[in-house]
Amino acid sequence: DIQMTQSPSSLSASIGDRVTITCRASQNIANSLNWYRQKPGKAPNLLIYAASSLQSGVPSRFSASGSGTDFTLTISNLQAEDFATYYCQQAYNTPRTFGQGTKVEIK
Amino acid sequence: QVQLQESGPALVKPSGTLSLTCAVSGGSISSSNWWTWVRQPPGKGLEWLGEVLHSGTTNYIPSLKSRLAISVDKSKNQFSLNLRSVTAADTAVYFCARVTGDRLVFDSWGQGTLVTVS
């Protein structure tokens, strides 16, 4: 199985800040990496697919990059609705593993 | 826009079978998508469980493969999860989702349903 490791596990930030979350795969997954945001009590929501493509309807303050084993998600100008947990997920093969999550909290 | 809705018992006894159904509306389950189940134990992260195509082809997480079955019912436009021999460790919110395109994105999700094993 491909292991996905996110860092940090949590971070504190203020509205308007820029935050970066990293995700590392245990083997080369090319650009088969998706990012999701999950608000408390809700289902996850797709933000980014294929490592760097913004899903339709997702604000442009979200951006992502990476390929191979190392990936990043950046949120610029953090908004109130962005305080949530973020997950990366590899779509390279099955099982389609998720990272352990990064919780973005209000400072 | 496709919508998914999970249903099933909220409480299952240990050693019993956890059975959930995901009803699909606004789209056909016979489309060229995988249909998947993901679970989330209380306070923990997401765990992909498995997926099914309209043809019945399945993929499962190896750790649950001996206890898990995912199937599709095209006549009812729904798919189902059955997890046998459950323990308290199977207590979780269970989500169903659609997997779309060659990028295999989980683009539509159900709201999730909490199943407690006790």
Coordinates of N, CA and C in Angstrom, one line a residue:
Chain A
D1 N 0.8 -1.2 0.0 CA 0.0 0.0 0.0 C 0.9 1.3 0.0
I2 N 0.4 2.3 -0.7 CA 1.1 3.6 -0.7 C 0.7 4.3 0.6
Q3 N 1.7 4.8 1.4 CA 1.4 5.5 2.6 C 1.5 7.0 2.3
M4 N 0.6 7.8 2.8 CA 0.6 9.2 2.6 C 0.8 9.9 3.9
T5 N 1.8 10.8 4.0 CA 2.1 11.4 5.2 C 2.0 12.9 5.1
Q6 N 1.2 13.5 5.9 CA 1.0 15.0 5.9 C 1.7 15.7 7.0
S7 N 2.1 16.9 6.8 CA 2.7 17.7 7.8 C 2.3 19.2 7.6
P8 N 2.1 19.9 8.7 CA 2.0 19.4 10.0 C 0.7 18.7 10.3
S9 N 0.5 18.1 11.4 CA -0.8 17.5 11.8 C -1.8 18.6 12.1
S10 N -1.3 19.7 12.6 CA -2.2 20.8 12.9 C -1.4 22.1 12.9
L11 N -2.1 23.2 12.7 CA -1.4 24.5 12.7 C -2.4 25.6 13.1
S12 N -1.9 26.6 13.6 CA -2.7 27.8 14.0 C -2.4 28.9 13.1
A13 N -3.5 29.6 12.6 CA -3.3 30.7 11.7 C -4.4 31.8 11.9
S14 N -4.2 32.9 11.4 CA -5.2 34.0 11.5 C -5.8 34.3 10.1
I15 N -7.0 34.9 10.2 CA -7.6 35.2 8.9 C -6.7 36.2 8.1
G16 N -6.6 35.9 6.9 CA -5.7 36.7 6.0 C -4.3 36.1 5.8
D17 N -4.0 35.1 6.7 CA -2.7 34.4 6.6 C -2.6 33.6 5.3
R18 N -1.3 33.2 5.0 CA -1.0 32.2 4.0 C -0.5 31.0 4.7
V19 N -1.0 29.8 4.4 CA -0.6 28.6 5.0 C -0.3 27.5 4.0
T20 N 0.7 26.7 4.3 CA 1.1 25.6 3.4 C 1.1 24.3 4.1
I21 N 0.5 23.3 3.5 CA 0.5 21.9 4.0 C 1.2 21.0 3.0
T22 N 2.0 20.1 3.6 CA 2.7 19.2 2.7 C 2.2 17.8 2.8
C23 N 2.4 17.0 1.8 CA 2.0 15.6 1.7 C 3.1 14.8 1.0
R24 N 3.5 13.7 1.6 CA 4.5 12.9 1.0 C 4.0 11.5 0.8
A25 N 4.2 11.0 -0.4 CA 3.9 9.6 -0.7 C 5.1 8.7 -0.5
S26 N 4.8 7.5 -0.1 CA 5.8 6.5 0.1 C 6.5 5.9 -1.2
Q27 N 5.8 6.2 -2.3 CA 6.4 5.9 -3.6 C 6.0 6.9 -4.6
N28 N 6.5 6.8 -5.8 CA 6.2 7.8 -6.9 C 4.8 7.6 -7.3
I29 N 4.0 8.6 -7.2 CA 2.6 8.6 -7.7 C 2.3 9.5 -8.8
A30 N 3.4 10.0 -9.5 CA 3.3 10.9 -10.6 C 2.5 12.2 -10.1
N31 N 1.4 12.5 -10.8 CA 0.6 13.6 -10.3 C -0.8 13.2 -9.8
S32 N -0.9 11.9 -9.4 CA -2.2 11.3 -9.0 C -2.5 11.6 -7.5
L33 N -2.7 12.9 -7.3 CA -2.9 13.4 -5.9 C -4.0 14.4 -5.8
N34 N -5.0 14.2 -4.9 CA -6.1 15.0 -4.8 C -6.1 15.6 -3.3
W35 N -6.7 16.8 -3.2 CA -6.8 17.4 -1.9 C -8.3 17.7 -1.6
Y36 N -8.6 17.5 -0.3 CA -10.0 17.7 0.2 C -10.0 18.5 1.4
R37 N -11.0 19.3 1.6 CA -11.3 20.0 2.8 C -12.5 19.4 3.5
Q38 N -12.4 19.2 4.8 CA -13.5 18.7 5.6 C -13.8 19.6 6.7
K39 N -15.0 20.2 6.7 CA -15.5 21.0 7.8 C -16.1 20.1 8.9
P40 N -16.1 20.5 10.1 CA -16.7 19.6 11.2 C -18.1 19.2 10.9
G41 N -18.3 17.9 11.0 CA -19.6 17.3 10.9 C -20.1 17.2 9.4
K42 N -19.2 17.5 8.5 CA -19.6 17.4 7.1 C -18.7 16.4 6.3
A43 N -19.2 16.1 5.1 CA -18.4 15.3 4.2 C -17.2 16.1 3.7
P44 N -16.2 15.4 3.3 CA -15.1 16.1 2.6 C -15.5 16.8 1.3
N45 N -14.8 17.8 0.9 CA -15.1 18.5 -0.4 C -13.8 18.6 -1.2
L46 N -13.9 18.2 -2.5 CA -12.8 18.2 -3.4 C -12.3 19.6 -3.7
L47 N -11.0 19.9 -3.4 CA -10.4 21.2 -3.7 C -9.6 21.2 -5.0
I48 N -8.7 20.2 -5.0 CA -7.6 20.1 -6.0 C -7.6 18.7 -6.6
Y49 N -7.4 18.5 -7.9 CA -7.2 17.2 -8.4 C -6.0 17.2 -9.3
A50 N -5.4 16.0 -9.6 CA -4.2 15.9 -10.4 C -3.1 16.8 -9.9
A51 N -3.0 16.9 -8.6 CA -1.9 17.6 -7.9 C -2.0 19.1 -8.0
S52 N -2.5 19.7 -9.0 CA -2.4 21.1 -9.1 C -3.7 21.8 -9.8
S53 N -4.6 21.0 -10.2 CA -5.8 21.5 -10.9 C -6.9 21.9 -9.9
L54 N -7.4 23.1 -10.0 CA -8.4 23.6 -9.1 C -9.8 23.1 -9.6
Q55 N -10.5 22.4 -8.6 CA -11.8 22.0 -9.0 C -12.8 23.1 -9.2
S56 N -13.7 23.0 -10.1 CA -14.6 24.0 -10.5 C -15.4 24.5 -9.3
G57 N -15.4 25.8 -9.1 CA -16.2 26.4 -8.0 C -15.3 26.6 -6.8
V58 N -14.1 26.1 -6.7 CA -13.2 26.3 -5.6 C -12.5 27.7 -5.7
P59 N -12.4 28.5 -4.7 CA -11.8 29.8 -4.8 C -10.3 29.7 -5.2
S60 N -9.9 30.8 -5.9 CA -8.5 30.8 -6.4 C -7.5 31.0 -5.3
R61 N -7.9 31.2 -4.1 CA -6.9 31.3 -3.0 C -6.3 30.0 -2.7
F62 N -6.9 28.9 -3.2 CA -6.3 27.6 -3.1 C -5.4 27.3 -4.3
S63 N -4.2 26.8 -4.0 CA -3.3 26.4 -5.0 C -2.5 25.2 -4.5
A64 N -2.0 24.4 -5.5 CA -1.2 23.2 -5.1 C -0.2 22.9 -6.1
S65 N 0.8 22.2 -5.7 CA 1.9 21.8 -6.7 C 2.5 20.5 -6.2
G66 N 3.4 20.0 -7.1 CA 4.1 18.8 -6.7 C 3.9 17.7 -7.7
S67 N 4.8 16.7 -7.7 CA 4.7 15.5 -8.5 C 5.7 14.5 -7.9
G68 N 5.5 13.2 -8.3 CA 6.3 12.2 -7.7 C 5.9 11.8 -6.3
T69 N 6.7 12.3 -5.4 CA 6.4 11.9 -4.0 C 6.1 13.1 -3.1
D70 N 6.4 14.3 -3.5 CA 6.2 15.5 -2.6 C 5.2 16.5 -3.2
F71 N 4.3 16.9 -2.4 CA 3.2 17.7 -2.8 C 2.9 18.8 -1.7
T72 N 2.4 20.0 -2.2 CA 2.0 21.0 -1.3 C 0.6 21.6 -1.6
L73 N -0.1 22.0 -0.6 CA -1.3 22.8 -0.8 C -1.1 24.1 -0.1
T74 N -1.4 25.2 -0.7 CA -1.3 26.5 -0.2 C -2.6 27.2 -0.2
I75 N -2.9 27.8 0.9 CA -4.1 28.6 1.1 C -3.7 30.1 1.3
S76 N -4.0 30.9 0.4 CA -3.6 32.4 0.5 C -4.8 33.1 1.1
N77 N -4.5 34.1 1.9 CA -5.6 35.0 2.4 C -6.7 34.1 3.1
L78 N -6.3 33.4 4.1 CA -7.1 32.4 4.8 C -8.5 33.1 5.3
Q79 N -9.6 32.4 5.0 CA -10.9 32.9 5.3 C -11.5 32.0 6.4
A80 N -12.5 32.5 7.1 CA -13.2 31.8 8.2 C -13.6 30.4 7.9
E81 N -14.1 30.2 6.6 CA -14.5 28.9 6.2 C -13.4 27.9 6.0
D82 N -12.2 28.4 6.0 CA -11.0 27.6 5.7 C -10.5 26.9 7.0
F83 N -11.0 27.3 8.1 CA -10.6 26.6 9.4 C -11.3 25.2 9.4
A84 N -10.6 24.2 9.1 CA -11.1 22.9 8.8 C -9.9 21.9 8.8
T85 N -10.2 20.7 8.4 CA -9.2 19.7 8.3 C -9.0 19.4 6.8
Y86 N -7.7 19.2 6.4 CA -7.4 19.0 5.0 C -6.7 17.6 4.8
Y87 N -7.1 17.0 3.8 CA -6.6 15.6 3.5 C -6.1 15.5 2.1
C88 N -4.9 14.9 2.0 CA -4.5 14.5 0.6 C -4.9 13.1 0.4
Q89 N -5.0 12.7 -0.8 CA -5.3 11.3 -1.2 C -4.7 10.9 -2.5
Q90 N -4.1 9.7 -2.5 CA -3.5 9.3 -3.8 C -4.5 8.5 -4.6
A91 N -4.5 8.8 -5.9 CA -5.4 8.1 -6.8 C -4.6 7.3 -7.8
Y92 N -3.3 6.9 -7.4 CA -2.5 6.2 -8.3 C -2.9 4.7 -8.4
N93 N -3.2 4.1 -7.3 CA -3.7 2.8 -7.3 C -4.5 2.5 -6.1
T94 N -5.0 1.3 -6.0 CA -5.8 0.9 -4.8 C -4.9 0.2 -3.8
P95 N -5.1 0.3 -2.5 CA -6.2 1.1 -1.8 C -5.9 2.6 -2.0
R96 N -6.9 3.4 -2.2 CA -6.8 4.8 -2.5 C -6.6 5.6 -1.1
T97 N -5.4 5.5 -0.6 CA -5.1 6.0 0.7 C -5.1 7.5 0.9
F98 N -5.6 7.9 2.1 CA -5.6 9.3 2.5 C -4.4 9.6 3.4
G99 N -4.0 10.8 3.5 CA -3.1 11.3 4.5 C -3.9 11.3 5.8
Q100 N -3.2 11.6 6.9 CA -3.8 11.5 8.2 C -4.6 12.8 8.6
G101 N -4.4 13.8 7.7 CA -5.1 15.1 7.9 C -4.3 16.2 8.5
T102 N -4.6 17.4 8.2 CA -4.0 18.6 8.8 C -5.1 19.5 9.2
K103 N -5.2 19.7 10.5 CA -6.2 20.6 11.1 C -5.7 22.0 11.1
V104 N -6.5 22.9 10.5 CA -6.1 24.4 10.5 C -7.0 25.0 11.5
E105 N -6.4 25.6 12.5 CA -7.2 26.2 13.6 C -7.0 27.7 13.7
I106 N -7.9 28.3 14.3 CA -7.8 29.8 14.5 C -6.8 30.1 15.6
K107 N -5.9 31.0 15.3 CA -4.9 31.5 16.3 C -5.6 32.4 17.2
Chain B
Q1 N -27.4 17.6 -10.9 CA -26.2 17.3 -10.0 C -26.5 16.1 -9.2
V2 N -25.6 15.1 -9.3 CA -25.8 13.9 -8.6 C -25.8 14.1 -7.1
Q3 N -26.7 13.4 -6.4 CA -26.7 13.4 -4.9 C -26.7 12.0 -4.4
L4 N -26.0 11.8 -3.3 CA -25.9 10.5 -2.7 C -26.4 10.5 -1.2
Q5 N -27.1 9.5 -0.8 CA -27.7 9.4 0.5 C -27.5 8.0 1.1
E6 N -26.8 8.0 2.3 CA -26.6 6.7 3.0 C -27.8 6.4 3.8
S7 N -28.0 5.1 4.0 CA -29.1 4.7 4.9 C -28.7 3.3 5.5
G8 N -29.2 3.1 6.7 CA -28.9 1.8 7.4 C -29.0 2.0 8.9
P9 N -28.9 0.9 9.6 CA -29.0 0.9 11.1 C -27.9 1.7 11.7
A10 N -28.2 2.5 12.7 CA -27.2 3.3 13.4 C -26.5 2.5 14.5
L11 N -27.1 1.3 14.9 CA -26.5 0.5 15.9 C -26.4 -0.9 15.5
V12 N -25.2 -1.5 15.6 CA -25.0 -2.9 15.2 C -24.3 -3.6 16.4
K13 N -24.7 -4.8 16.7 CA -24.1 -5.6 17.8 C -22.8 -6.2 17.4
P14 N -21.9 -6.3 18.3 CA -20.6 -7.0 18.0 C -20.8 -8.3 17.4
S15 N -20.0 -8.7 16.5 CA -20.0 -9.9 15.7 C -21.1 -9.9 14.6
G16 N -22.0 -8.9 14.6 CA -23.0 -8.8 13.6 C -22.5 -8.3 12.3
T17 N -23.4 -8.0 11.4 CA -23.1 -7.4 10.1 C -23.6 -6.0 9.9
L18 N -22.7 -5.2 9.5 CA -23.0 -3.8 9.3 C -23.4 -3.6 7.8
S19 N -24.7 -3.2 7.6 CA -25.2 -3.1 6.2 C -25.7 -1.7 5.9
L20 N -25.1 -1.1 4.9 CA -25.5 0.3 4.5 C -25.8 0.3 3.0
T21 N -26.7 1.2 2.6 CA -27.0 1.5 1.3 C -26.8 2.9 0.9
C22 N -26.4 3.2 -0.3 CA -26.2 4.5 -0.8 C -27.1 4.7 -2.0
A23 N -28.1 5.5 -1.9 CA -29.0 5.8 -3.0 C -28.5 7.0 -3.8
V24 N -28.4 6.8 -5.1 CA -27.9 7.8 -6.1 C -29.1 8.4 -6.8
S25 N -29.1 9.7 -6.8 CA -30.2 10.5 -7.5 C -29.5 11.6 -8.4
G26 N -30.2 11.9 -9.4 CA -29.6 12.9 -10.3 C -28.6 12.4 -11.3
G27 N -28.4 11.1 -11.3 CA -27.5 10.5 -12.2 C -27.6 9.0 -12.2
S28 N -27.0 8.3 -13.1 CA -27.2 6.8 -13.2 C -26.0 6.1 -12.6
I29 N -26.3 5.1 -11.8 CA -25.2 4.3 -11.3 C -24.5 3.5 -12.4
S30 N -25.1 3.4 -13.5 CA -24.6 2.6 -14.7 C -23.6 3.5 -15.5
S31 N -23.4 4.7 -15.0 CA -22.4 5.5 -15.7 C -21.0 5.0 -15.5
S32 N -20.0 5.5 -16.2 CA -18.6 5.0 -16.1 C -17.9 5.6 -14.9
N33 N -18.4 5.3 -13.7 CA -17.8 5.8 -12.5 C -17.6 4.6 -11.5
W34 N -16.6 4.8 -10.7 CA -16.5 3.9 -9.5 C -17.4 4.5 -8.5
W35 N -18.0 3.7 -7.6 CA -18.8 4.2 -6.4 C -18.1 3.6 -5.2
T36 N -17.9 4.4 -4.2 CA -16.9 4.1 -3.2 C -17.5 4.3 -1.8
W37 N -16.9 3.7 -0.8 CA -17.2 3.9 0.6 C -15.9 4.3 1.4
V38 N -16.1 5.3 2.2 CA -15.0 5.8 3.1 C -15.6 5.9 4.5
R39 N -14.8 5.6 5.5 CA -15.2 5.7 6.8 C -14.3 6.6 7.7
Q40 N -14.9 7.1 8.8 CA -14.1 8.0 9.6 C -14.5 7.7 11.1
P41 N -13.6 7.0 11.8 CA -13.9 6.8 13.3 C -14.0 8.1 14.0
P42 N -14.7 8.2 15.1 CA -14.9 9.5 15.8 C -13.5 10.1 16.1
G43 N -13.4 11.4 15.7 CA -12.1 12.1 16.0 C -10.9 11.7 15.2
K44 N -11.1 10.9 14.2 CA -9.9 10.4 13.4 C -10.0 10.7 12.0
G45 N -9.1 10.2 11.2 CA -9.0 10.6 9.8 C -9.9 9.7 8.9
L46 N -9.8 9.9 7.6 CA -10.5 9.2 6.6 C -9.9 7.9 6.2
E47 N -10.7 6.9 6.0 CA -10.1 5.6 5.6 C -11.0 5.1 4.4
W48 N -10.3 4.9 3.3 CA -11.0 4.3 2.1 C -11.2 2.9 2.3
L49 N -12.4 2.4 2.0 CA -12.8 1.0 2.2 C -12.8 0.2 1.0
G50 N -13.4 0.7 -0.1 CA -13.5 -0.1 -1.3 C -14.4 0.6 -2.3
E51 N -14.5 0.0 -3.5 CA -15.3 0.7 -4.6 C -15.8 -0.4 -5.5
V52 N -16.9 0.0 -6.2 CA -17.5 -0.9 -7.1 C -17.9 -0.2 -8.4
L53 N -17.8 -0.9 -9.6 CA -18.3 -0.4 -10.8 C -19.7 -0.9 -11.1
H54 N -20.4 -0.3 -12.1 CA -21.7 -0.8 -12.4 C -21.7 -2.2 -12.8
S55 N -20.6 -2.7 -13.3 CA -20.4 -4.1 -13.8 C -20.3 -5.1 -12.6
G56 N -20.1 -4.5 -11.4 CA -19.9 -5.4 -10.2 C -18.5 -5.6 -9.9
T57 N -17.6 -5.1 -10.7 CA -16.1 -5.2 -10.4 C -15.8 -4.4 -9.1
T58 N -15.0 -5.0 -8.2 CA -14.8 -4.3 -7.0 C -13.3 -4.3 -6.7
N59 N -12.9 -3.3 -5.8 CA -11.6 -3.2 -5.2 C -11.8 -3.0 -3.7
Y60 N -11.0 -3.6 -2.9 CA -11.2 -3.5 -1.4 C -9.8 -3.2 -0.8
I61 N -10.0 -2.5 0.4 CA -8.8 -2.3 1.2 C -8.3 -3.7 1.8
P62 N -7.1 -4.1 1.6 CA -6.7 -5.4 2.0 C -7.0 -5.8 3.5
S63 N -6.9 -4.9 4.4 CA -7.1 -5.2 5.8 C -8.6 -5.6 6.1
L64 N -9.5 -5.3 5.2 CA -10.9 -5.6 5.4 C -11.5 -6.6 4.4
K65 N -10.6 -7.0 3.5 CA -11.1 -7.7 2.3 C -11.9 -9.0 2.7
S66 N -11.5 -9.7 3.8 CA -12.1 -10.9 4.2 C -13.5 -10.7 4.8
R67 N -13.8 -9.4 5.2 CA -15.1 -9.1 5.9 C -16.0 -8.2 5.1
L68 N -15.5 -7.7 4.0 CA -16.2 -6.6 3.3 C -16.8 -7.0 2.0
A69 N -18.0 -6.6 1.7 CA -18.5 -6.8 0.3 C -19.3 -5.5 -0.1
I70 N -18.9 -5.1 -1.3 CA -19.6 -3.9 -1.9 C -20.3 -4.4 -3.1
S71 N -21.5 -4.0 -3.3 CA -22.3 -4.4 -4.5 C -23.1 -3.3 -5.0
V72 N -23.6 -3.5 -6.2 CA -24.4 -2.5 -6.9 C -25.7 -3.1 -7.3
D73 N -26.8 -2.3 -7.2 CA -28.1 -2.7 -7.6 C -28.6 -1.7 -8.7
K74 N -28.4 -2.0 -9.9 CA -28.8 -1.0 -11.0 C -30.3 -0.8 -11.1
S75 N -31.1 -1.7 -10.7 CA -32.5 -1.5 -10.8 C -33.0 -0.5 -9.8
K76 N -32.3 -0.3 -8.7 CA -32.7 0.7 -7.7 C -31.7 1.9 -7.7
N77 N -30.8 1.9 -8.6 CA -29.8 3.0 -8.7 C -29.1 3.2 -7.3
Q78 N -28.6 2.2 -6.8 CA -27.9 2.3 -5.5 C -26.8 1.3 -5.3
F79 N -26.0 1.5 -4.4 CA -24.9 0.5 -4.1 C -24.9 0.3 -2.6
S80 N -24.3 -0.8 -2.2 CA -24.3 -1.2 -0.8 C -23.0 -1.7 -0.2
L81 N -22.9 -1.6 1.1 CA -21.7 -2.1 1.8 C -22.2 -3.1 2.9
N82 N -21.5 -4.2 3.0 CA -21.8 -5.2 4.0 C -20.4 -5.5 4.7
L83 N -20.4 -5.3 6.0 CA -19.2 -5.6 6.7 C -19.5 -6.6 7.8
R84 N -18.9 -7.8 7.7 CA -19.3 -8.8 8.7 C -18.4 -8.8 9.9
S85 N -18.8 -9.5 10.9 CA -18.0 -9.8 12.1 C -17.5 -8.5 12.7
V86 N -18.4 -7.5 12.9 CA -17.9 -6.2 13.3 C -17.5 -6.2 14.8
T87 N -16.6 -5.2 15.1 CA -16.2 -5.0 16.5 C -16.4 -3.5 16.8
A88 N -16.0 -3.1 18.0 CA -16.1 -1.6 18.3 C -15.2 -0.8 17.4
A89 N -14.1 -1.4 16.9 CA -13.2 -0.7 16.0 C -13.9 -0.3 14.7
D90 N -15.0 -0.9 14.4 CA -15.7 -0.5 13.2 C -16.7 0.6 13.4
T91 N -16.8 1.1 14.6 CA -17.6 2.3 14.9 C -17.1 3.5 14.1
A92 N -17.9 4.1 13.3 CA -17.4 5.3 12.5 C -18.6 5.9 11.8
V93 N -18.3 7.1 11.2 CA -19.2 7.7 10.2 C -18.8 7.1 8.9
Y94 N -19.8 6.5 8.2 CA -19.6 5.9 6.9 C -20.1 6.9 5.8
F95 N -19.2 7.2 4.8 CA -19.6 8.0 3.7 C -19.6 7.2 2.4
C96 N -20.6 7.5 1.6 CA -20.5 7.0 0.2 C -20.1 8.1 -0.7
A97 N -19.5 7.8 -1.8 CA -19.1 8.9 -2.8 C -19.0 8.3 -4.2
R98 N -19.0 9.3 -5.1 CA -18.8 8.9 -6.5 C -17.3 9.3 -6.9
V99 N -16.7 8.4 -7.7 CA -15.4 8.6 -8.1 C -15.4 8.9 -9.6
T100 N -14.9 10.0 -10.0 CA -15.2 10.5 -11.4 C -13.9 10.6 -12.2
G101 N -14.0 10.2 -13.5 CA -13.0 10.5 -14.4 C -11.7 9.7 -14.3
D102 N -10.8 9.9 -15.2 CA -9.5 9.2 -15.2 C -8.6 9.7 -14.1
R103 N -9.0 10.8 -13.5 CA -8.2 11.3 -12.3 C -8.8 10.8 -11.0
L104 N -9.8 10.0 -11.1 CA -10.4 9.3 -9.9 C -10.6 10.2 -8.7
V105 N -11.3 11.3 -9.0 CA -11.6 12.2 -7.9 C -12.9 11.9 -7.2
F106 N -13.0 12.0 -5.9 CA -14.2 11.8 -5.2 C -15.0 13.1 -5.2
D107 N -15.9 13.3 -6.2 CA -16.4 14.6 -6.4 C -17.8 14.8 -5.9
S108 N -18.5 13.8 -5.5 CA -19.8 13.9 -4.9 C -19.9 12.9 -3.7
W109 N -20.3 13.4 -2.6 CA -20.3 12.6 -1.3 C -21.7 12.6 -0.7
G110 N -22.1 11.6 0.0 CA -23.2 11.6 0.9 C -22.9 12.3 2.1
Q111 N -23.9 12.6 2.9 CA -23.7 13.4 4.2 C -23.0 12.5 5.3
G112 N -23.0 11.2 5.1 CA -22.4 10.4 6.1 C -23.4 9.9 7.1
T113 N -23.2 8.7 7.6 CA -24.0 8.1 8.6 C -23.2 7.5 9.7
L114 N -23.5 7.8 11.0 CA -22.7 7.2 12.1 C -23.3 5.8 12.4
V115 N -22.4 4.9 12.4 CA -22.7 3.5 12.8 C -21.9 3.2 14.1
T116 N -22.6 2.8 15.1 CA -22.0 2.4 16.4 C -22.1 0.9 16.6
V117 N -21.0 0.3 16.9 CA -21.0 -1.1 17.2 C -21.0 -1.3 18.7
S118 N -22.1 -1.7 19.3 CA -22.2 -1.9 20.7 C -23.3 -2.8 21.1

